[in-house]
Structures are given as C-alpha cells and as structure tokens.
PDB file of C-alpha atoms in Angstrom:
ATOM      1  CA  UNK A   6     -11.022  40.370 -15.219  1.00 79.00           C
ATOM      2  CA  UNK A   7     -13.643  43.125 -15.626  1.00 85.00           C
ATOM      3  CA  UNK A   8     -12.540  44.812 -19.280  1.00 87.00           C
ATOM      4  CA  UNK A   9     -11.434  48.410 -19.951  1.00 90.00           C
ATOM      5  CA  UNK A  10     -13.719  51.406 -19.583  1.00 92.00           C
ATOM      6  CA  UNK A  11     -15.456  53.101 -22.295  1.00 93.00           C
ATOM      7  CA  UNK A  12     -14.094  56.123 -24.187  1.00 94.00           C
ATOM      8  CA  UNK A  13     -11.352  57.937 -24.212  1.00 92.00           C
ATOM      9  CA  UNK A  14      -8.203  58.289 -22.145  1.00 89.00           C
ATOM     10  CA  UNK A  15      -6.816  60.939 -23.708  1.00 89.00           C
ATOM     11  CA  UNK A  16      -9.087  62.655 -26.075  1.00 90.00           C
ATOM     12  CA  UNK A  17      -6.369  65.099 -27.240  1.00 89.00           C
ATOM     13  CA  UNK A  18      -4.170  62.124 -28.401  1.00 87.00           C
ATOM     14  CA  UNK A  19      -6.922  60.361 -29.359  1.00 90.00           C
ATOM     15  CA  UNK A  20      -6.166  57.371 -27.074  1.00 91.00           C
ATOM     16  CA  UNK A  21      -9.204  54.818 -25.695  1.00 92.00           C
ATOM     17  CA  UNK A  22      -8.774  53.055 -22.814  1.00 92.00           C
ATOM     18  CA  UNK A  23      -9.168  50.181 -25.241  1.00 91.00           C
ATOM     19  CA  UNK A  24      -5.826  50.871 -26.901  1.00 91.00           C
ATOM     20  CA  UNK A  25      -3.943  50.368 -23.500  1.00 89.00           C
ATOM     21  CA  UNK A  26      -2.849  46.880 -23.256  1.00 85.00           C
ATOM     22  CA  UNK A  27      -2.312  45.019 -19.773  1.00 82.00           C
ATOM     23  CA  UNK A  28       0.305  44.539 -17.236  1.00 82.00           C
ATOM     24  CA  UNK A  29       4.016  46.334 -18.275  1.00 82.00           C
ATOM     25  CA  UNK A  30       3.088  46.721 -22.128  1.00 82.00           C
ATOM     26  CA  UNK A  31       0.758  50.191 -20.837  1.00 86.00           C
ATOM     27  CA  UNK A  32       3.900  52.328 -19.675  1.00 86.00           C
ATOM     28  CA  UNK A  33       4.651  52.770 -22.873  1.00 85.00           C
ATOM     29  CA  UNK A  34       0.812  53.772 -23.703  1.00 87.00           C
ATOM     30  CA  UNK A  35       0.708  56.576 -20.976  1.00 88.00           C
ATOM     31  CA  UNK A  36       0.550  60.390 -22.480  1.00 88.00           C
ATOM     32  CA  UNK A  37       3.471  62.768 -20.701  1.00 89.00           C
ATOM     33  CA  UNK A  38       0.417  64.535 -19.553  1.00 90.00           C
ATOM     34  CA  UNK A  39      -0.484  61.418 -17.852  1.00 90.00           C
ATOM     35  CA  UNK A  40       2.767  60.948 -16.062  1.00 92.00           C
ATOM     36  CA  UNK A  41       2.521  64.517 -14.672  1.00 94.00           C
ATOM     37  CA  UNK A  42      -1.150  63.670 -13.040  1.00 94.00           C
ATOM     38  CA  UNK A  43       0.639  60.612 -11.353  1.00 95.00           C
ATOM     39  CA  UNK A  44       3.674  62.468 -10.187  1.00 96.00           C
ATOM     40  CA  UNK A  45       1.323  65.384  -9.047  1.00 97.00           C
ATOM     41  CA  UNK A  46      -0.869  62.983  -6.813  1.00 96.00           C
ATOM     42  CA  UNK A  47       2.148  60.900  -5.481  1.00 95.00           C
ATOM     43  CA  UNK A  48       3.324  64.477  -4.105  1.00 95.00           C
ATOM     44  CA  UNK A  49       0.321  64.936  -2.761  1.00 94.00           C
ATOM     45  CA  UNK A  50      -0.052  62.111  -0.913  1.00 90.00           C
ATOM     46  CA  UNK A  51       3.452  62.613   0.704  1.00 91.00           C
ATOM     47  CA  UNK A  52       3.022  66.606   1.766  1.00 90.00           C
ATOM     48  CA  UNK A  53      -0.680  66.970   2.597  1.00 91.00           C
ATOM     49  CA  UNK A  54      -0.355  64.960   5.865  1.00 89.00           C
ATOM     50  CA  UNK A  55       2.722  65.971   8.835  1.00 92.00           C
ATOM     51  CA  UNK A  56       4.292  62.201   8.433  1.00 91.00           C
ATOM     52  CA  UNK A  57       7.028  63.155  10.660  1.00 91.00           C
ATOM     53  CA  UNK A  58       7.946  60.480  13.558  1.00 92.00           C
ATOM     54  CA  UNK A  59       5.192  60.034  16.365  1.00 91.00           C
ATOM     55  CA  UNK A  60       2.283  61.891  14.285  1.00 92.00           C
ATOM     56  CA  UNK A  61      -0.445  59.402  13.585  1.00 87.00           C
ATOM     57  CA  UNK A  62       0.538  59.168   9.511  1.00 87.00           C
ATOM     58  CA  UNK A  63       3.897  58.183  10.536  1.00 88.00           C
ATOM     59  CA  UNK A  64       2.014  54.722  11.737  1.00 84.00           C
ATOM     60  CA  UNK A  65       0.142  54.506   8.575  1.00 84.00           C
ATOM     61  CA  UNK A  66      -3.095  56.508   9.568  1.00 85.00           C
ATOM     62  CA  UNK A  67      -4.333  59.282   7.450  1.00 84.00           C
ATOM     63  CA  UNK A  68      -7.598  59.386   8.134  1.00 82.00           C
ATOM     64  CA  UNK A  69      -9.128  56.381   6.480  1.00 83.00           C
ATOM     65  CA  UNK A  70     -10.844  54.700   8.853  1.00 82.00           C
ATOM     66  CA  UNK A  71     -12.052  51.190   6.407  1.00 82.00           C
ATOM     67  CA  UNK A  72     -10.209  49.087   8.713  1.00 82.00           C
ATOM     68  CA  UNK A  73     -11.364  50.811  11.905  1.00 85.00           C
ATOM     69  CA  UNK A  74     -13.905  48.761  14.983  1.00 87.00           C
ATOM     70  CA  UNK A  75     -14.768  50.177  18.383  1.00 88.00           C
ATOM     71  CA  UNK A  76     -13.360  46.794  19.627  1.00 90.00           C
ATOM     72  CA  UNK A  77      -9.610  47.562  20.201  1.00 89.00           C
ATOM     73  CA  UNK A  78      -9.011  43.442  19.883  1.00 92.00           C
ATOM     74  CA  UNK A  79     -10.332  43.781  16.244  1.00 91.00           C
ATOM     75  CA  UNK A  80      -8.887  47.077  15.255  1.00 88.00           C
ATOM     76  CA  UNK A  81      -5.608  45.447  15.692  1.00 89.00           C
ATOM     77  CA  UNK A  82      -6.641  42.103  13.846  1.00 91.00           C
ATOM     78  CA  UNK A  83      -7.681  44.581  10.941  1.00 90.00           C
ATOM     79  CA  UNK A  84      -4.650  46.264  10.829  1.00 88.00           C
ATOM     80  CA  UNK A  85      -2.494  43.364  11.329  1.00 91.00           C
ATOM     81  CA  UNK A  86      -4.341  41.651   8.488  1.00 92.00           C
ATOM     82  CA  UNK A  87      -3.977  44.834   6.369  1.00 91.00           C
ATOM     83  CA  UNK A  88       0.016  44.400   6.804  1.00 91.00           C
ATOM     84  CA  UNK A  89      -0.197  40.285   6.068  1.00 93.00           C
ATOM     85  CA  UNK A  90      -2.551  41.349   2.863  1.00 94.00           C
ATOM     86  CA  UNK A  91       0.418  44.354   1.944  1.00 93.00           C
ATOM     87  CA  UNK A  92       3.212  42.005   2.136  1.00 95.00           C
ATOM     88  CA  UNK A  93       1.727  39.261   0.204  1.00 94.00           C
ATOM     89  CA  UNK A  94       0.668  42.151  -2.499  1.00 94.00           C
ATOM     90  CA  UNK A  95       4.456  43.140  -2.914  1.00 95.00           C
ATOM     91  CA  UNK A  96       5.160  39.585  -3.550  1.00 91.00           C
ATOM     92  CA  UNK A  97       2.200  39.330  -5.932  1.00 88.00           C
ATOM     93  CA  UNK A  98       2.956  42.285  -8.072  1.00 89.00           C
ATOM     94  CA  UNK A  99       6.749  41.674  -8.405  1.00 88.00           C
ATOM     95  CA  UNK A 100       5.369  37.928  -9.553  1.00 82.00           C
ATOM     96  CA  UNK A 101       3.193  39.418 -11.855  1.00 83.00           C
ATOM     97  CA  UNK A 102       6.147  41.966 -13.529  1.00 83.00           C
ATOM     98  CA  UNK A 103       8.522  38.994 -13.874  1.00 79.00           C
ATOM     99  CA  UNK A 104       5.667  36.881 -15.290  1.00 75.00           C
ATOM    100  CA  UNK A 105       4.609  40.212 -17.499  1.00 77.00           C
ATOM    101  CA  UNK A 106       7.981  40.320 -18.794  1.00 73.00           C
ATOM    102  CA  UNK A 107       8.435  36.519 -19.812  1.00 69.00           C
ATOM    103  CA  UNK A 108       5.346  35.799 -21.168  1.00 67.00           C
ATOM    104  CA  UNK A 109       3.891  39.776 -21.852  1.00 68.00           C
ATOM    105  CA  UNK A 110       1.259  39.141 -19.750  1.00 69.00           C
ATOM    106  CA  UNK A 111       0.762  38.940 -15.800  1.00 67.00           C
ATOM    107  CA  UNK A 112      -1.248  36.157 -16.545  1.00 66.00           C
ATOM    108  CA  UNK A 113       0.615  34.832 -19.252  1.00 62.00           C
ATOM    109  CA  UNK A 114       0.920  31.120 -20.359  1.00 61.00           C
ATOM    110  CA  UNK A 115       4.319  29.774 -19.758  1.00 57.00           C
ATOM    111  CA  UNK A 116       3.941  27.592 -22.587  1.00 60.00           C
ATOM    112  CA  UNK A 117       4.481  31.583 -24.636  1.00 60.00           C
ATOM    113  CA  UNK A 118       8.056  32.200 -23.558  1.00 59.00           C
ATOM    114  CA  UNK A 119       9.597  29.571 -25.853  1.00 57.00           C
ATOM    115  CA  UNK A 120      13.181  31.544 -25.449  1.00 57.00           C
ATOM    116  CA  UNK A 121      13.893  30.426 -22.167  1.00 58.00           C
ATOM    117  CA  UNK A 122      16.801  28.623 -21.021  1.00 56.00           C
ATOM    118  CA  UNK A 123      14.941  26.923 -18.192  1.00 54.00           C
ATOM    119  CA  UNK A 124      12.790  24.826 -20.899  1.00 60.00           C
ATOM    120  CA  UNK A 125      15.689  22.496 -20.482  1.00 63.00           C
ATOM    121  CA  UNK A 126      14.714  21.989 -17.103  1.00 74.00           C
ATOM    122  CA  UNK A 127      11.199  21.640 -17.033  1.00 71.00           C
ATOM    123  CA  UNK A 128      10.550  18.093 -17.476  1.00 74.00           C
ATOM    124  CA  UNK A 129      12.932  17.138 -14.630  1.00 79.00           C
ATOM    125  CA  UNK A 130      12.235  14.988 -11.540  1.00 76.00           C
ATOM    126  CA  UNK A 131      11.030  17.740  -9.184  1.00 77.00           C
ATOM    127  CA  UNK A 132       9.315  19.501 -10.981  1.00 77.00           C
ATOM    128  CA  UNK A 133       5.664  19.863  -9.750  1.00 75.00           C
ATOM    129  CA  UNK A 134       2.627  21.438  -8.541  1.00 72.00           C
ATOM    130  CA  UNK A 135       2.157  24.220  -7.271  1.00 68.00           C
ATOM    131  CA  UNK A 136       5.083  26.220  -8.245  1.00 69.00           C
ATOM    132  CA  UNK A 137       6.189  24.213 -11.475  1.00 72.00           C
ATOM    133  CA  UNK A 138       9.823  24.605 -11.849  1.00 75.00           C
ATOM    134  CA  UNK A 139      11.072  26.813  -9.154  1.00 76.00           C
ATOM    135  CA  UNK A 140      14.712  28.731  -9.501  1.00 76.00           C
ATOM    136  CA  UNK A 141      14.518  32.278  -7.944  1.00 71.00           C
ATOM    137  CA  UNK A 142      17.845  33.034  -7.551  1.00 74.00           C
ATOM    138  CA  UNK A 143      18.569  32.345 -11.287  1.00 75.00           C
ATOM    139  CA  UNK A 144      21.177  29.110 -10.806  1.00 81.00           C
ATOM    140  CA  UNK A 145      19.858  27.911 -14.285  1.00 80.00           C
ATOM    141  CA  UNK A 146      19.377  30.936 -16.324  1.00 76.00           C
ATOM    142  CA  UNK A 147      22.696  30.230 -18.164  1.00 79.00           C
ATOM    143  CA  UNK A 148      20.858  26.698 -19.432  1.00 78.00           C
ATOM    144  CA  UNK A 149      23.948  24.598 -18.426  1.00 83.00           C
ATOM    145  CA  UNK A 150      22.612  20.807 -18.392  1.00 83.00           C
ATOM    146  CA  UNK A 151      26.037  19.866 -16.616  1.00 85.00           C
ATOM    147  CA  UNK A 152      25.620  22.586 -14.057  1.00 87.00           C
ATOM    148  CA  UNK A 153      21.975  21.780 -13.290  1.00 86.00           C
ATOM    149  CA  UNK A 154      22.784  17.958 -12.721  1.00 86.00           C
ATOM    150  CA  UNK A 155      25.685  18.594 -10.509  1.00 88.00           C
ATOM    151  CA  UNK A 156      23.239  20.984  -8.397  1.00 88.00           C
ATOM    152  CA  UNK A 157      20.543  18.073  -8.873  1.00 87.00           C
ATOM    153  CA  UNK A 158      23.370  15.632  -7.057  1.00 88.00           C
ATOM    154  CA  UNK A 159      24.241  18.227  -4.290  1.00 89.00           C
ATOM    155  CA  UNK A 160      20.536  18.566  -3.401  1.00 89.00           C
ATOM    156  CA  UNK A 161      19.587  15.290  -3.281  1.00 88.00           C
ATOM    157  CA  UNK A 162      22.433  14.312  -0.893  1.00 89.00           C
ATOM    158  CA  UNK A 163      21.649  17.301   1.271  1.00 92.00           C
ATOM    159  CA  UNK A 164      18.108  16.641   1.423  1.00 92.00           C
ATOM    160  CA  UNK A 165      19.073  13.429   2.687  1.00 90.00           C
ATOM    161  CA  UNK A 166      21.085  14.430   5.017  1.00 91.00           C
ATOM    162  CA  UNK A 167      18.794  16.917   6.084  1.00 95.00           C
ATOM    163  CA  UNK A 168      15.888  14.485   6.782  1.00 93.00           C
ATOM    164  CA  UNK A 169      18.451  12.054   8.316  1.00 92.00           C
ATOM    165  CA  UNK A 170      19.336  15.203  10.878  1.00 91.00           C
ATOM    166  CA  UNK A 171      15.886  16.315  11.311  1.00 92.00           C
ATOM    167  CA  UNK A 172      14.541  12.113  12.519  1.00 92.00           C
ATOM    168  CA  UNK A 173      18.054  12.457  14.572  1.00 88.00           C
ATOM    169  CA  UNK A 174      17.084  15.772  16.045  1.00 87.00           C
ATOM    170  CA  UNK A 175      13.415  14.736  17.597  1.00 90.00           C
ATOM    171  CA  UNK A 176      14.002  11.131  17.883  1.00 90.00           C
ATOM    172  CA  UNK A 177      15.797  11.871  21.196  1.00 88.00           C
ATOM    173  CA  UNK A 178      13.030  13.977  22.404  1.00 87.00           C
ATOM    174  CA  UNK A 179       9.981  11.860  21.500  1.00 90.00           C
ATOM    175  CA  UNK A 180      11.777   8.150  22.582  1.00 91.00           C
ATOM    176  CA  UNK A 181      14.611   9.059  24.882  1.00 89.00           C
ATOM    177  CA  UNK A 182      18.381   7.838  25.320  1.00 90.00           C
ATOM    178  CA  UNK A 183      19.811   4.310  24.270  1.00 91.00           C
ATOM    179  CA  UNK A 184      20.517   3.029  27.495  1.00 93.00           C
ATOM    180  CA  UNK A 185      24.529   2.037  28.404  1.00 94.00           C
ATOM    181  CA  UNK A 186      27.539   3.820  26.922  1.00 93.00           C
ATOM    182  CA  UNK A 187      27.989   6.067  24.037  1.00 88.00           C
ATOM    183  CA  UNK A 188      31.958   5.669  24.670  1.00 89.00           C
ATOM    184  CA  UNK A 189      33.079   3.422  27.765  1.00 91.00           C
ATOM    185  CA  UNK A 190      36.703   4.641  27.644  1.00 89.00           C
ATOM    186  CA  UNK A 191      35.623   8.121  28.573  1.00 88.00           C
ATOM    187  CA  UNK A 192      32.825   7.032  30.579  1.00 91.00           C
ATOM    188  CA  UNK A 193      29.912   8.653  28.326  1.00 91.00           C
ATOM    189  CA  UNK A 194      26.739   7.468  28.861  1.00 93.00           C
ATOM    190  CA  UNK A 195      23.949   8.014  26.155  1.00 91.00           C
ATOM    191  CA  UNK A 196      21.610   9.127  28.817  1.00 92.00           C
ATOM    192  CA  UNK A 197      25.040  12.226  29.497  1.00 91.00           C
ATOM    193  CA  UNK A 198      24.217  13.542  25.941  1.00 90.00           C
ATOM    194  CA  UNK A 199      22.069  16.598  25.715  1.00 90.00           C
ATOM    195  CA  UNK A 200      19.504  17.162  22.966  1.00 87.00           C
ATOM    196  CA  UNK A 201      19.894  19.102  20.003  1.00 85.00           C
ATOM    197  CA  UNK A 202      23.099  21.283  19.020  1.00 87.00           C
ATOM    198  CA  UNK A 203      24.306  21.191  22.623  1.00 89.00           C
ATOM    199  CA  UNK A 204      25.293  17.292  21.497  1.00 88.00           C
ATOM    200  CA  UNK A 205      28.027  18.424  19.690  1.00 89.00           C
ATOM    201  CA  UNK A 206      30.300  19.609  22.641  1.00 89.00           C
ATOM    202  CA  UNK A 207      30.018  15.920  24.193  1.00 89.00           C
ATOM    203  CA  UNK A 208      30.783  14.138  20.980  1.00 88.00           C
ATOM    204  CA  UNK A 209      34.387  12.214  21.585  1.00 89.00           C
ATOM    205  CA  UNK A 210      37.247  13.150  19.076  1.00 89.00           C
ATOM    206  CA  UNK A 211      36.709   9.258  18.041  1.00 90.00           C
ATOM    207  CA  UNK A 212      33.499   9.845  17.305  1.00 90.00           C
ATOM    208  CA  UNK A 213      33.949  12.795  15.079  1.00 92.00           C
ATOM    209  CA  UNK A 214      37.092  10.481  13.607  1.00 95.00           C
ATOM    210  CA  UNK A 215      33.962   7.906  13.057  1.00 94.00           C
ATOM    211  CA  UNK A 216      31.697  10.557  10.976  1.00 93.00           C
ATOM    212  CA  UNK A 217      34.200  11.765   9.019  1.00 95.00           C
ATOM    213  CA  UNK A 218      35.263   8.025   7.829  1.00 97.00           C
ATOM    214  CA  UNK A 219      31.842   6.992   6.803  1.00 93.00           C
ATOM    215  CA  UNK A 220      31.537  10.475   5.201  1.00 91.00           C
ATOM    216  CA  UNK A 221      34.347  10.126   3.243  1.00 94.00           C
ATOM    217  CA  UNK A 222      33.616   6.224   2.452  1.00 93.00           C
ATOM    218  CA  UNK A 223      29.933   7.572   1.041  1.00 87.00           C
ATOM    219  CA  UNK A 224      31.955   9.638  -1.384  1.00 88.00           C
ATOM    220  CA  UNK A 225      34.682   7.110  -2.689  1.00 89.00           C
ATOM    221  CA  UNK A 226      32.995   3.858  -2.298  1.00 90.00           C
ATOM    222  CA  UNK A 227      31.149   4.402  -5.523  1.00 88.00           C
ATOM    223  CA  UNK A 228      32.105   6.145  -9.072  1.00 91.00           C
ATOM    224  CA  UNK A 229      29.831   9.580  -8.974  1.00 88.00           C
ATOM    225  CA  UNK A 230      31.474  11.145 -12.285  1.00 88.00           C
ATOM    226  CA  UNK A 231      28.834  12.781 -14.494  1.00 86.00           C
ATOM    227  CA  UNK A 232      26.332  10.005 -16.347  1.00 86.00           C
ATOM    228  CA  UNK A 233      26.892   7.586 -13.806  1.00 89.00           C
ATOM    229  CA  UNK A 234      23.485   6.528 -11.754  1.00 87.00           C
ATOM    230  CA  UNK A 235      25.570   7.723  -8.663  1.00 86.00           C
ATOM    231  CA  UNK A 236      25.756  10.927 -10.239  1.00 86.00           C
ATOM    232  CA  UNK A 237      21.559  10.316 -10.464  1.00 83.00           C
ATOM    233  CA  UNK A 238      21.743   9.622  -6.751  1.00 84.00           C
ATOM    234  CA  UNK A 239      21.187   5.588  -7.482  1.00 85.00           C
ATOM    235  CA  UNK A 240      23.526   4.306  -5.151  1.00 83.00           C
ATOM    236  CA  UNK A 241      21.695   1.051  -5.236  1.00 80.00           C
ATOM    237  CA  UNK A 242      19.595   1.345  -2.231  1.00 81.00           C
ATOM    238  CA  UNK A 243      16.136   0.426  -3.815  1.00 79.00           C
ATOM    239  CA  UNK A 244      13.598   1.469  -0.866  1.00 80.00           C
ATOM    240  CA  UNK A 245      11.700   3.843  -3.119  1.00 78.00           C
ATOM    241  CA  UNK A 246      11.868   1.854  -6.525  1.00 82.00           C
ATOM    242  CA  UNK A 247       8.740   0.574  -7.966  1.00 85.00           C
ATOM    243  CA  UNK A 248       7.852  -1.572 -11.107  1.00 87.00           C
ATOM    244  CA  UNK A 249       5.454   0.900 -12.230  1.00 89.00           C
ATOM    245  CA  UNK A 250       7.122   4.028 -13.765  1.00 86.00           C
ATOM    246  CA  UNK A 251       4.514   6.442 -12.922  1.00 87.00           C
ATOM    247  CA  UNK A 252       4.938   4.897  -8.941  1.00 89.00           C
ATOM    248  CA  UNK A 253       8.403   5.157  -9.242  1.00 84.00           C
ATOM    249  CA  UNK A 254       8.649   8.915 -10.138  1.00 84.00           C
ATOM    250  CA  UNK A 255       6.150   9.982  -7.696  1.00 86.00           C
ATOM    251  CA  UNK A 256       7.937   8.390  -4.834  1.00 85.00           C
ATOM    252  CA  UNK A 257      11.701   9.826  -6.393  1.00 84.00           C
ATOM    253  CA  UNK A 258       9.490  13.009  -6.314  1.00 84.00           C
ATOM    254  CA  UNK A 259       8.602  12.732  -2.906  1.00 85.00           C
TER     255      UNK A 259
END
C-alpha cells in the first residue's frame, strides 16, 4: 500500500529495501544477520518479563497500555476487541500466505494461477461472490470432474434435506401441532410429540418404516447414474425453473 522505504536494508550486502519483494518471496532476501536480529528480538520479548502463571504477562499485559481505560467496562470491551481482531488477523495472514503461494502475491490475481486443477470448476453453479470457488479442505485438488460431480450430487441432496429439516424443526414451534392422532393404533397424538430431537423417541416403528421406504423410493425411482438429469439434481420438480437462463441460474444457485 505505502511502497518501500528509501535507501539500504543492508549496505554491506548492497541490498536496498526496494530490492525486497513483498510477501513470502521476501524470505529469500533476508540476510543471515537479519535473521539473527529477528530471532534475538523474539528471544528478548520472551525472556525480558516473567510470564509464569498468575503474572500480568501471562494474561497478555506487558505494560503496553494503548488499549487501557479508567472505565472497567470500556477496558473489557477494548481487550475483547483485541482478541477478536487477533483471531481475524491469524486467519487473514494464513489466507494471504495461501494466496501468495498460489499467485506470487498476497494481493495476487487468481487469474494468474493458470496451473490450478480448480480451474475445471471455477465456472460451476454455486461459484459466487464473495468467496468464489470455495474448497478449504482441498477435496477438488486432484481436478477429478467425476468426483466433483458426485460430491455436488451429494451436496444437493443434503442441502435439500437440511432445508426441509430446518423447516420441520421450527414449524411446530411457530405454528403449533396438527390436531388429531399421529398413530391411532398407538394412541399417539401429534400434540404428544415434543419438538426438536426429543421427537425421535416418540416415532413409532411403523413411522420409521415409512420414512425409510420413502427415502428408498427417492433413491431408486429415477436413474441417478453419471450424466443423467437426476445426477445433476433434476428430478422433474420444476419449482425453481425459468425461461430466462440468467434467472434460472440465479434460482438454482440460491
């Protein structure tokens, strides 16, 4: 953002600040004496103050009072902000390292990283702002289209089940229970079934049979082999369709 300092970082080595690249590439330019200074300062920070349990330093108080306040509530707020910002900064620096490693710059353009197998998936449905193609666990690092499509099929199923489950979880809390009996033979009324996970213990055996039978029907009633419409999540239920391709993509992304 601000540019480099003028002059020399190491006059003896003829190394100017302007010669040092940004990001991870700078590591290769640091002179041996520079690493020595860095390590010496780290050691000084560690040993210059008692950090044993119960000491102020053990709680992060090294006498640097930029975040202090005479108001205990305000001081607590500032110290909490420091922890929150520190956590965010740890995530940020790892993200910048990762970006730097891929593109050669912490602010690098993803388009520069042409060797990535993720290129195969960057235009897939679901790649959208602000995160773009998001695969923090690296499942797609091998570039396998077949594996990607299988995982996408699974993701769609789990997403749909989770949306239904969320509605099923909150609807009785909001609208109340249905009248009458869930199982007349068992004398079980809808009103007798608790909300949430506790409901599991009240489902009759025949109810579990119906649930499993319907799950099996959803799985086997249509060909879901690779390349079929069902493999891409299309089971003929066209509530999200549109004659406008852009609008249809928007709906399917949602």
